[in-house]
Amino acid sequence: MVKQIVERIRNKDQRAMSELYQMYIGELSSVCYRYIPNADDAKDVLQNSFVKIFTAIPMMEYRSDEAFKGWLMRVVANEALMFLRTKKKLLFVEQDEIKQKQADIADDTPATEQISADQLHQLISELPDGYRTVLNLYVFEDYSHRQIAELLGIKESTSASQLYYAKQWLARRIKELIIDKG
């Protein structure tokens, strides 16, 4: 079915574009909002992503539904990263700063099963941009710290520190939520 939609888009079928949009907007919005929590900015990024998608479809090689979906998600993630690089200044904490603050941060893992997926998503959206971006790339996109460093133009140690602080920040906020519930 997806392959036929792609072929129809190649033939400039507007309905096919609408069908593809409706088919994937939910999942692609999810990817976008992981990086861009502001609704207006996320909508702009999604719009730009779909322009790129529809422009690139005639030149892309369709392999499978799964590969196509992965490509769509990468387009959105890359657009979100471009937005963060150009519109916002990503702030990163250097590795040396971790040593200064490690004593202040508890290492025990919170009971995440006590909060909903929506609450966890909300907490991730509240992370500082640098933390959220590295967490998304590392956890959801399965990039290594080396790949993240190359993609964002930072040191590998900076990527590692951003992930460390993101996890610690989330752990602290999850504990606060659990305490507030109790």
Short mmCIF file of N, CA and C in Angstrom, two decimals:
data_model
loop_
_atom_site.label_atom_id
_atom_site.label_comp_id
_atom_site.label_asym_id
_atom_site.label_seq_id
_atom_site.Cartn_x
_atom_site.Cartn_y
_atom_site.Cartn_z
N MET A 1 0.81 -1.19 0.00
CA MET A 1 0.00 0.00 0.00
C MET A 1 0.87 1.27 0.00
N VAL A 2 1.89 1.31 0.85
CA VAL A 2 2.76 2.48 0.92
C VAL A 2 3.50 2.67 -0.40
N LYS A 3 3.93 1.56 -0.98
CA LYS A 3 4.65 1.64 -2.25
C LYS A 3 3.77 2.28 -3.33
N GLN A 4 2.49 1.94 -3.35
CA GLN A 4 1.57 2.52 -4.33
C GLN A 4 1.38 4.02 -4.07
N ILE A 5 1.31 4.39 -2.80
CA ILE A 5 1.18 5.82 -2.46
C ILE A 5 2.41 6.58 -2.93
N VAL A 6 3.59 6.00 -2.70
CA VAL A 6 4.83 6.64 -3.14
C VAL A 6 4.83 6.81 -4.66
N GLU A 7 4.39 5.78 -5.38
CA GLU A 7 4.33 5.88 -6.84
C GLU A 7 3.35 6.97 -7.28
N ARG A 8 2.23 7.05 -6.62
CA ARG A 8 1.25 8.09 -6.96
C ARG A 8 1.81 9.49 -6.67
N ILE A 9 2.58 9.63 -5.59
CA ILE A 9 3.22 10.92 -5.29
C ILE A 9 4.21 11.27 -6.39
N ARG A 10 4.94 10.28 -6.86
CA ARG A 10 5.89 10.52 -7.96
C ARG A 10 5.17 11.02 -9.21
N ASN A 11 3.91 10.63 -9.34
CA ASN A 11 3.09 11.08 -10.47
C ASN A 11 2.28 12.34 -10.13
N LYS A 12 2.69 13.01 -9.05
CA LYS A 12 2.12 14.30 -8.64
C LYS A 12 0.64 14.22 -8.20
N ASP A 13 0.25 13.09 -7.62
CA ASP A 13 -1.11 12.89 -7.13
C ASP A 13 -1.24 13.55 -5.75
N GLN A 14 -2.01 14.63 -5.67
CA GLN A 14 -2.18 15.38 -4.42
C GLN A 14 -2.87 14.54 -3.34
N ARG A 15 -3.81 13.69 -3.74
CA ARG A 15 -4.49 12.83 -2.77
C ARG A 15 -3.51 11.86 -2.11
N ALA A 16 -2.56 11.39 -2.89
CA ALA A 16 -1.56 10.47 -2.34
C ALA A 16 -0.71 11.18 -1.29
N MET A 17 -0.39 12.44 -1.54
CA MET A 17 0.35 13.22 -0.54
C MET A 17 -0.45 13.33 0.75
N SER A 18 -1.72 13.61 0.61
CA SER A 18 -2.59 13.71 1.78
C SER A 18 -2.69 12.37 2.51
N GLU A 19 -2.79 11.28 1.76
CA GLU A 19 -2.85 9.95 2.37
C GLU A 19 -1.57 9.64 3.15
N LEU A 20 -0.43 9.94 2.55
CA LEU A 20 0.84 9.70 3.23
C LEU A 20 0.94 10.55 4.50
N TYR A 21 0.54 11.79 4.38
CA TYR A 21 0.55 12.69 5.53
C TYR A 21 -0.30 12.10 6.66
N GLN A 22 -1.53 11.73 6.35
CA GLN A 22 -2.43 11.17 7.36
C GLN A 22 -1.89 9.87 7.95
N MET A 23 -1.25 9.08 7.13
CA MET A 23 -0.72 7.78 7.55
C MET A 23 0.40 7.93 8.59
N TYR A 24 1.23 8.96 8.44
CA TYR A 24 2.43 9.06 9.27
C TYR A 24 2.48 10.27 10.20
N ILE A 25 1.52 11.18 10.14
CA ILE A 25 1.63 12.41 10.92
C ILE A 25 1.75 12.13 12.42
N GLY A 26 1.04 11.14 12.93
CA GLY A 26 1.11 10.84 14.36
C GLY A 26 2.51 10.44 14.80
N GLU A 27 3.09 9.48 14.10
CA GLU A 27 4.43 9.01 14.47
C GLU A 27 5.50 10.08 14.23
N LEU A 28 5.37 10.81 13.15
CA LEU A 28 6.36 11.84 12.86
C LEU A 28 6.24 13.02 13.82
N SER A 29 5.02 13.31 14.24
CA SER A 29 4.83 14.36 15.27
C SER A 29 5.51 13.94 16.55
N SER A 30 5.39 12.68 16.89
CA SER A 30 6.02 12.15 18.11
C SER A 30 7.54 12.36 18.06
N VAL A 31 8.13 12.02 16.92
CA VAL A 31 9.58 12.22 16.75
C VAL A 31 9.91 13.69 16.91
N CYS A 32 9.16 14.53 16.26
CA CYS A 32 9.43 15.97 16.29
C CYS A 32 9.31 16.53 17.70
N TYR A 33 8.24 16.18 18.41
CA TYR A 33 8.02 16.72 19.76
C TYR A 33 9.05 16.22 20.76
N ARG A 34 9.70 15.10 20.47
CA ARG A 34 10.79 14.66 21.35
C ARG A 34 11.93 15.67 21.34
N TYR A 35 12.14 16.31 20.20
CA TYR A 35 13.23 17.29 20.08
C TYR A 35 12.76 18.72 20.31
N ILE A 36 11.55 19.03 19.86
CA ILE A 36 11.04 20.41 19.87
C ILE A 36 9.75 20.43 20.69
N PRO A 37 9.81 20.76 21.97
CA PRO A 37 8.59 20.70 22.79
C PRO A 37 7.61 21.85 22.54
N ASN A 38 8.06 22.95 21.96
CA ASN A 38 7.17 24.08 21.67
C ASN A 38 6.29 23.72 20.47
N ALA A 39 4.96 23.77 20.66
CA ALA A 39 4.02 23.32 19.63
C ALA A 39 4.16 24.10 18.32
N ASP A 40 4.30 25.41 18.39
CA ASP A 40 4.41 26.21 17.17
C ASP A 40 5.69 25.88 16.41
N ASP A 41 6.79 25.77 17.13
CA ASP A 41 8.05 25.42 16.49
C ASP A 41 7.99 24.02 15.89
N ALA A 42 7.38 23.08 16.63
CA ALA A 42 7.28 21.70 16.15
C ALA A 42 6.44 21.65 14.87
N LYS A 43 5.36 22.41 14.82
CA LYS A 43 4.53 22.44 13.61
C LYS A 43 5.32 22.97 12.42
N ASP A 44 6.14 24.00 12.65
CA ASP A 44 6.98 24.53 11.57
C ASP A 44 7.97 23.48 11.09
N VAL A 45 8.59 22.78 12.04
CA VAL A 45 9.56 21.74 11.68
C VAL A 45 8.87 20.62 10.91
N LEU A 46 7.69 20.21 11.34
CA LEU A 46 6.95 19.17 10.63
C LEU A 46 6.59 19.61 9.21
N GLN A 47 6.16 20.85 9.08
CA GLN A 47 5.82 21.35 7.76
C GLN A 47 7.04 21.33 6.84
N ASN A 48 8.17 21.82 7.35
CA ASN A 48 9.41 21.79 6.57
C ASN A 48 9.81 20.36 6.23
N SER A 49 9.60 19.45 7.17
CA SER A 49 9.93 18.04 6.95
C SER A 49 9.10 17.47 5.80
N PHE A 50 7.80 17.75 5.81
CA PHE A 50 6.95 17.22 4.74
C PHE A 50 7.29 17.83 3.39
N VAL A 51 7.68 19.09 3.37
CA VAL A 51 8.12 19.70 2.10
C VAL A 51 9.34 18.94 1.58
N LYS A 52 10.30 18.67 2.47
CA LYS A 52 11.50 17.92 2.06
C LYS A 52 11.14 16.51 1.62
N ILE A 53 10.24 15.87 2.36
CA ILE A 53 9.83 14.50 2.03
C ILE A 53 9.21 14.46 0.64
N PHE A 54 8.23 15.33 0.39
CA PHE A 54 7.54 15.31 -0.89
C PHE A 54 8.47 15.72 -2.04
N THR A 55 9.44 16.56 -1.76
CA THR A 55 10.41 16.96 -2.78
C THR A 55 11.38 15.82 -3.09
N ALA A 56 11.74 15.03 -2.07
CA ALA A 56 12.74 13.98 -2.24
C ALA A 56 12.16 12.65 -2.75
N ILE A 57 10.88 12.42 -2.54
CA ILE A 57 10.29 11.13 -2.94
C ILE A 57 10.56 10.76 -4.39
N PRO A 58 10.45 11.68 -5.36
CA PRO A 58 10.71 11.27 -6.75
C PRO A 58 12.12 10.73 -6.99
N MET A 59 13.08 11.12 -6.15
CA MET A 59 14.47 10.71 -6.36
C MET A 59 14.90 9.56 -5.46
N MET A 60 14.07 9.22 -4.48
CA MET A 60 14.49 8.18 -3.53
C MET A 60 14.18 6.79 -4.07
N GLU A 61 14.95 5.83 -3.59
CA GLU A 61 14.72 4.44 -3.97
C GLU A 61 13.87 3.78 -2.88
N TYR A 62 12.71 3.32 -3.25
CA TYR A 62 11.81 2.65 -2.30
C TYR A 62 12.28 1.21 -2.14
N ARG A 63 12.54 0.80 -0.88
CA ARG A 63 13.00 -0.58 -0.61
C ARG A 63 11.92 -1.41 0.07
N SER A 64 11.34 -0.82 1.13
CA SER A 64 10.30 -1.53 1.88
C SER A 64 9.54 -0.50 2.71
N ASP A 65 8.40 -0.92 3.22
CA ASP A 65 7.61 -0.02 4.08
C ASP A 65 8.42 0.39 5.30
N GLU A 66 9.11 -0.58 5.91
CA GLU A 66 9.89 -0.30 7.12
C GLU A 66 11.04 0.67 6.84
N ALA A 67 11.76 0.46 5.75
CA ALA A 67 12.87 1.36 5.39
C ALA A 67 12.33 2.76 5.08
N PHE A 68 11.19 2.83 4.42
CA PHE A 68 10.59 4.11 4.09
C PHE A 68 10.20 4.87 5.36
N LYS A 69 9.58 4.17 6.29
CA LYS A 69 9.19 4.78 7.57
C LYS A 69 10.44 5.29 8.31
N GLY A 70 11.51 4.49 8.32
CA GLY A 70 12.76 4.92 8.95
C GLY A 70 13.31 6.18 8.30
N TRP A 71 13.22 6.23 6.98
CA TRP A 71 13.68 7.42 6.25
C TRP A 71 12.85 8.64 6.64
N LEU A 72 11.53 8.48 6.71
CA LEU A 72 10.67 9.59 7.12
C LEU A 72 11.07 10.10 8.51
N MET A 73 11.30 9.18 9.42
CA MET A 73 11.66 9.57 10.79
C MET A 73 13.00 10.29 10.83
N ARG A 74 13.95 9.84 10.02
CA ARG A 74 15.26 10.51 9.96
C ARG A 74 15.13 11.92 9.40
N VAL A 75 14.28 12.08 8.39
CA VAL A 75 14.07 13.42 7.82
C VAL A 75 13.57 14.36 8.91
N VAL A 76 12.58 13.91 9.68
CA VAL A 76 12.02 14.76 10.74
C VAL A 76 13.06 15.03 11.83
N ALA A 77 13.78 14.00 12.26
CA ALA A 77 14.81 14.19 13.29
C ALA A 77 15.88 15.16 12.80
N ASN A 78 16.31 15.02 11.56
CA ASN A 78 17.33 15.93 11.02
C ASN A 78 16.81 17.36 10.91
N GLU A 79 15.56 17.53 10.51
CA GLU A 79 14.97 18.88 10.46
C GLU A 79 14.91 19.48 11.86
N ALA A 80 14.53 18.67 12.84
CA ALA A 80 14.47 19.16 14.22
C ALA A 80 15.86 19.58 14.70
N LEU A 81 16.86 18.78 14.39
CA LEU A 81 18.24 19.14 14.79
C LEU A 81 18.70 20.41 14.08
N MET A 82 18.37 20.54 12.81
CA MET A 82 18.74 21.76 12.09
C MET A 82 18.07 22.97 12.73
N PHE A 83 16.80 22.82 13.09
CA PHE A 83 16.09 23.91 13.75
C PHE A 83 16.80 24.29 15.05
N LEU A 84 17.15 23.28 15.85
CA LEU A 84 17.81 23.57 17.13
C LEU A 84 19.15 24.25 16.93
N ARG A 85 19.88 23.83 15.89
CA ARG A 85 21.19 24.44 15.64
C ARG A 85 21.06 25.88 15.15
N THR A 86 20.06 26.17 14.34
CA THR A 86 19.97 27.50 13.74
C THR A 86 19.12 28.47 14.54
N LYS A 87 18.05 28.02 15.12
CA LYS A 87 17.13 28.91 15.82
C LYS A 87 17.42 29.05 17.30
N LYS A 88 18.01 28.06 17.86
CA LYS A 88 18.30 28.09 19.29
C LYS A 88 19.76 27.75 19.47
N LYS A 89 20.31 28.24 20.50
CA LYS A 89 21.68 27.87 20.82
C LYS A 89 21.63 26.71 21.81
N LEU A 90 22.08 25.55 21.36
CA LEU A 90 22.13 24.40 22.25
C LEU A 90 23.24 24.63 23.26
N LEU A 91 22.91 24.52 24.52
CA LEU A 91 23.90 24.68 25.57
C LEU A 91 24.33 23.31 26.06
N PHE A 92 25.63 23.10 26.10
CA PHE A 92 26.17 21.82 26.52
C PHE A 92 27.07 22.00 27.72
N VAL A 93 27.00 21.06 28.64
CA VAL A 93 27.84 21.06 29.83
C VAL A 93 29.07 20.22 29.53
N GLU A 94 30.22 20.74 29.82
CA GLU A 94 31.46 20.01 29.55
C GLU A 94 31.69 18.91 30.59
N GLN A 95 32.44 17.89 30.19
CA GLN A 95 32.71 16.71 31.03
C GLN A 95 33.30 17.08 32.38
N ASP A 96 34.19 18.06 32.43
CA ASP A 96 34.84 18.42 33.69
C ASP A 96 33.84 18.87 34.75
N GLU A 97 32.73 19.43 34.32
CA GLU A 97 31.73 19.92 35.26
C GLU A 97 31.02 18.77 35.97
N ILE A 98 31.02 17.59 35.37
CA ILE A 98 30.38 16.45 36.02
C ILE A 98 31.07 16.13 37.33
N LYS A 99 32.39 16.15 37.33
CA LYS A 99 33.14 15.80 38.53
C LYS A 99 32.80 16.73 39.68
N GLN A 100 32.53 18.00 39.37
CA GLN A 100 32.21 18.96 40.42
C GLN A 100 30.84 18.70 41.03
N LYS A 101 29.93 18.14 40.26
CA LYS A 101 28.55 18.01 40.72
C LYS A 101 28.15 16.59 41.06
N GLN A 102 28.99 15.59 40.80
CA GLN A 102 28.59 14.21 41.02
C GLN A 102 28.17 13.95 42.46
N ALA A 103 28.80 14.58 43.39
CA ALA A 103 28.47 14.36 44.80
C ALA A 103 27.05 14.82 45.12
N ASP A 104 26.53 15.77 44.36
CA ASP A 104 25.19 16.30 44.61
C ASP A 104 24.08 15.43 44.03
N ILE A 105 24.43 14.46 43.19
CA ILE A 105 23.43 13.71 42.47
C ILE A 105 23.40 12.26 42.94
N ALA A 106 22.22 11.79 43.32
CA ALA A 106 22.07 10.41 43.76
C ALA A 106 22.12 9.48 42.54
N ASP A 107 22.67 8.29 42.74
CA ASP A 107 22.81 7.33 41.65
C ASP A 107 21.69 6.31 41.59
N ASP A 108 20.79 6.26 42.57
CA ASP A 108 19.76 5.24 42.53
C ASP A 108 18.71 5.56 41.46
N THR A 109 18.17 4.51 40.88
CA THR A 109 17.23 4.64 39.78
C THR A 109 15.81 4.75 40.31
N PRO A 110 15.02 5.70 39.80
CA PRO A 110 13.65 5.85 40.27
C PRO A 110 12.73 4.76 39.73
N ALA A 111 11.60 4.60 40.35
CA ALA A 111 10.63 3.60 39.93
C ALA A 111 9.76 4.18 38.81
N THR A 112 10.24 4.10 37.57
CA THR A 112 9.54 4.71 36.45
C THR A 112 8.19 4.06 36.17
N GLU A 113 8.00 2.83 36.63
CA GLU A 113 6.71 2.17 36.39
C GLU A 113 5.58 2.85 37.15
N GLN A 114 5.91 3.75 38.06
CA GLN A 114 4.89 4.44 38.84
C GLN A 114 4.39 5.72 38.17
N ILE A 115 4.94 6.05 37.00
CA ILE A 115 4.45 7.22 36.28
C ILE A 115 4.00 6.78 34.88
N SER A 116 3.12 7.56 34.27
CA SER A 116 2.59 7.20 32.95
C SER A 116 3.57 7.59 31.85
N ALA A 117 3.35 7.01 30.68
CA ALA A 117 4.17 7.36 29.51
C ALA A 117 4.01 8.84 29.17
N ASP A 118 2.80 9.37 29.33
CA ASP A 118 2.57 10.79 29.07
C ASP A 118 3.36 11.67 30.04
N GLN A 119 3.41 11.26 31.30
CA GLN A 119 4.18 12.03 32.28
C GLN A 119 5.67 12.00 31.93
N LEU A 120 6.16 10.83 31.53
CA LEU A 120 7.57 10.71 31.15
C LEU A 120 7.86 11.57 29.92
N HIS A 121 6.97 11.54 28.95
CA HIS A 121 7.14 12.37 27.75
C HIS A 121 7.17 13.86 28.13
N GLN A 122 6.29 14.26 29.03
CA GLN A 122 6.26 15.65 29.49
C GLN A 122 7.58 16.03 30.17
N LEU A 123 8.09 15.14 31.00
CA LEU A 123 9.36 15.41 31.68
C LEU A 123 10.49 15.55 30.66
N ILE A 124 10.52 14.67 29.66
CA ILE A 124 11.56 14.76 28.64
C ILE A 124 11.46 16.09 27.90
N SER A 125 10.24 16.54 27.65
CA SER A 125 10.08 17.81 26.93
C SER A 125 10.56 19.00 27.76
N GLU A 126 10.62 18.84 29.09
CA GLU A 126 11.08 19.92 29.96
C GLU A 126 12.60 19.97 30.11
N LEU A 127 13.29 18.95 29.62
CA LEU A 127 14.75 18.94 29.71
C LEU A 127 15.33 20.13 28.95
N PRO A 128 16.46 20.65 29.41
CA PRO A 128 17.15 21.67 28.61
C PRO A 128 17.47 21.10 27.22
N ASP A 129 17.52 21.97 26.22
CA ASP A 129 17.68 21.53 24.84
C ASP A 129 18.84 20.57 24.63
N GLY A 130 20.01 20.88 25.17
CA GLY A 130 21.18 20.02 24.99
C GLY A 130 20.97 18.64 25.57
N TYR A 131 20.45 18.58 26.78
CA TYR A 131 20.16 17.29 27.42
C TYR A 131 19.17 16.49 26.58
N ARG A 132 18.06 17.15 26.21
CA ARG A 132 16.99 16.47 25.48
C ARG A 132 17.48 15.96 24.13
N THR A 133 18.26 16.78 23.44
CA THR A 133 18.75 16.39 22.11
C THR A 133 19.64 15.17 22.19
N VAL A 134 20.59 15.17 23.10
CA VAL A 134 21.50 14.03 23.24
C VAL A 134 20.74 12.80 23.72
N LEU A 135 19.84 12.96 24.67
CA LEU A 135 19.05 11.83 25.16
C LEU A 135 18.27 11.20 24.00
N ASN A 136 17.61 12.01 23.19
CA ASN A 136 16.85 11.50 22.06
C ASN A 136 17.74 10.77 21.06
N LEU A 137 18.87 11.37 20.72
CA LEU A 137 19.76 10.74 19.75
C LEU A 137 20.33 9.43 20.28
N TYR A 138 20.68 9.40 21.55
CA TYR A 138 21.31 8.21 22.14
C TYR A 138 20.28 7.11 22.41
N VAL A 139 19.17 7.47 23.05
CA VAL A 139 18.19 6.47 23.48
C VAL A 139 17.25 6.07 22.35
N PHE A 140 16.68 7.04 21.65
CA PHE A 140 15.64 6.73 20.66
C PHE A 140 16.19 6.49 19.26
N GLU A 141 17.26 7.20 18.89
CA GLU A 141 17.82 7.04 17.55
C GLU A 141 18.98 6.06 17.53
N ASP A 142 19.43 5.63 18.72
CA ASP A 142 20.49 4.64 18.87
C ASP A 142 21.84 5.09 18.28
N TYR A 143 22.15 6.38 18.42
CA TYR A 143 23.44 6.90 17.98
C TYR A 143 24.46 6.70 19.09
N SER A 144 25.71 6.54 18.70
CA SER A 144 26.80 6.46 19.67
C SER A 144 27.21 7.90 20.05
N HIS A 145 27.98 8.02 21.13
CA HIS A 145 28.45 9.36 21.51
C HIS A 145 29.34 9.95 20.41
N ARG A 146 30.09 9.11 19.72
CA ARG A 146 30.92 9.60 18.61
C ARG A 146 30.04 10.17 17.50
N GLN A 147 28.97 9.45 17.13
CA GLN A 147 28.06 9.93 16.09
C GLN A 147 27.36 11.22 16.51
N ILE A 148 26.95 11.28 17.77
CA ILE A 148 26.28 12.48 18.28
C ILE A 148 27.24 13.67 18.23
N ALA A 149 28.47 13.43 18.65
CA ALA A 149 29.47 14.50 18.65
C ALA A 149 29.69 15.04 17.24
N GLU A 150 29.80 14.14 16.26
CA GLU A 150 29.98 14.57 14.88
C GLU A 150 28.76 15.34 14.37
N LEU A 151 27.58 14.83 14.69
CA LEU A 151 26.34 15.44 14.22
C LEU A 151 26.14 16.84 14.80
N LEU A 152 26.47 17.00 16.08
CA LEU A 152 26.20 18.28 16.76
C LEU A 152 27.43 19.19 16.84
N GLY A 153 28.58 18.70 16.40
CA GLY A 153 29.78 19.52 16.45
C GLY A 153 30.28 19.74 17.87
N ILE A 154 30.22 18.69 18.69
CA ILE A 154 30.68 18.76 20.08
C ILE A 154 31.66 17.62 20.33
N LYS A 155 32.25 17.60 21.52
CA LYS A 155 33.14 16.51 21.90
C LYS A 155 32.32 15.30 22.34
N GLU A 156 32.92 14.11 22.20
CA GLU A 156 32.25 12.90 22.69
C GLU A 156 31.98 13.01 24.19
N SER A 157 32.91 13.58 24.93
CA SER A 157 32.73 13.71 26.38
C SER A 157 31.57 14.65 26.70
N THR A 158 31.34 15.63 25.85
CA THR A 158 30.20 16.53 26.06
C THR A 158 28.90 15.78 25.84
N SER A 159 28.86 14.94 24.82
CA SER A 159 27.67 14.11 24.58
C SER A 159 27.41 13.22 25.80
N ALA A 160 28.46 12.59 26.30
CA ALA A 160 28.30 11.70 27.47
C ALA A 160 27.81 12.48 28.69
N SER A 161 28.33 13.68 28.89
CA SER A 161 27.91 14.46 30.05
C SER A 161 26.46 14.91 29.91
N GLN A 162 26.05 15.25 28.69
CA GLN A 162 24.66 15.65 28.48
C GLN A 162 23.71 14.49 28.79
N LEU A 163 24.08 13.29 28.37
CA LEU A 163 23.26 12.12 28.65
C LEU A 163 23.21 11.85 30.16
N TYR A 164 24.35 11.94 30.80
CA TYR A 164 24.43 11.72 32.25
C TYR A 164 23.52 12.69 32.99
N TYR A 165 23.64 13.97 32.66
CA TYR A 165 22.82 14.97 33.35
C TYR A 165 21.34 14.83 33.00
N ALA A 166 21.05 14.47 31.77
CA ALA A 166 19.64 14.26 31.39
C ALA A 166 19.03 13.15 32.23
N LYS A 167 19.75 12.04 32.37
CA LYS A 167 19.24 10.92 33.18
C LYS A 167 19.08 11.32 34.64
N GLN A 168 20.04 12.06 35.15
CA GLN A 168 19.96 12.49 36.55
C GLN A 168 18.80 13.46 36.76
N TRP A 169 18.64 14.38 35.84
CA TRP A 169 17.54 15.35 35.93
C TRP A 169 16.20 14.62 35.90
N LEU A 170 16.07 13.66 34.96
CA LEU A 170 14.83 12.89 34.86
C LEU A 170 14.59 12.07 36.13
N ALA A 171 15.64 11.45 36.66
CA ALA A 171 15.50 10.65 37.88
C ALA A 171 14.99 11.52 39.04
N ARG A 172 15.55 12.71 39.16
CA ARG A 172 15.13 13.61 40.24
C ARG A 172 13.66 14.02 40.07
N ARG A 173 13.27 14.38 38.86
CA ARG A 173 11.90 14.81 38.59
C ARG A 173 10.90 13.65 38.76
N ILE A 174 11.29 12.45 38.37
CA ILE A 174 10.42 11.28 38.54
C ILE A 174 10.20 11.03 40.02
N LYS A 175 11.26 11.11 40.80
CA LYS A 175 11.13 10.93 42.26
C LYS A 175 10.19 11.98 42.85
N GLU A 176 10.32 13.21 42.38
CA GLU A 176 9.44 14.28 42.87
C GLU A 176 7.99 13.97 42.52
N LEU A 177 7.74 13.49 41.33
CA LEU A 177 6.37 13.14 40.93
C LEU A 177 5.80 12.02 41.80
N ILE A 178 6.64 11.02 42.05
CA ILE A 178 6.20 9.88 42.87
C ILE A 178 5.90 10.34 44.29
N ILE A 179 6.74 11.20 44.82
CA ILE A 179 6.52 11.73 46.20
C ILE A 179 5.25 12.54 46.23
N ASP A 180 5.02 13.37 45.21
CA ASP A 180 3.81 14.18 45.15
C ASP A 180 2.55 13.32 45.08
N LYS A 181 2.63 12.16 44.39
CA LYS A 181 1.50 11.27 44.29
C LYS A 181 1.20 10.58 45.63
N GLY A 182 2.29 10.30 46.36
CA GLY A 182 2.18 9.54 47.62
C GLY A 182 1.68 10.37 48.71
#
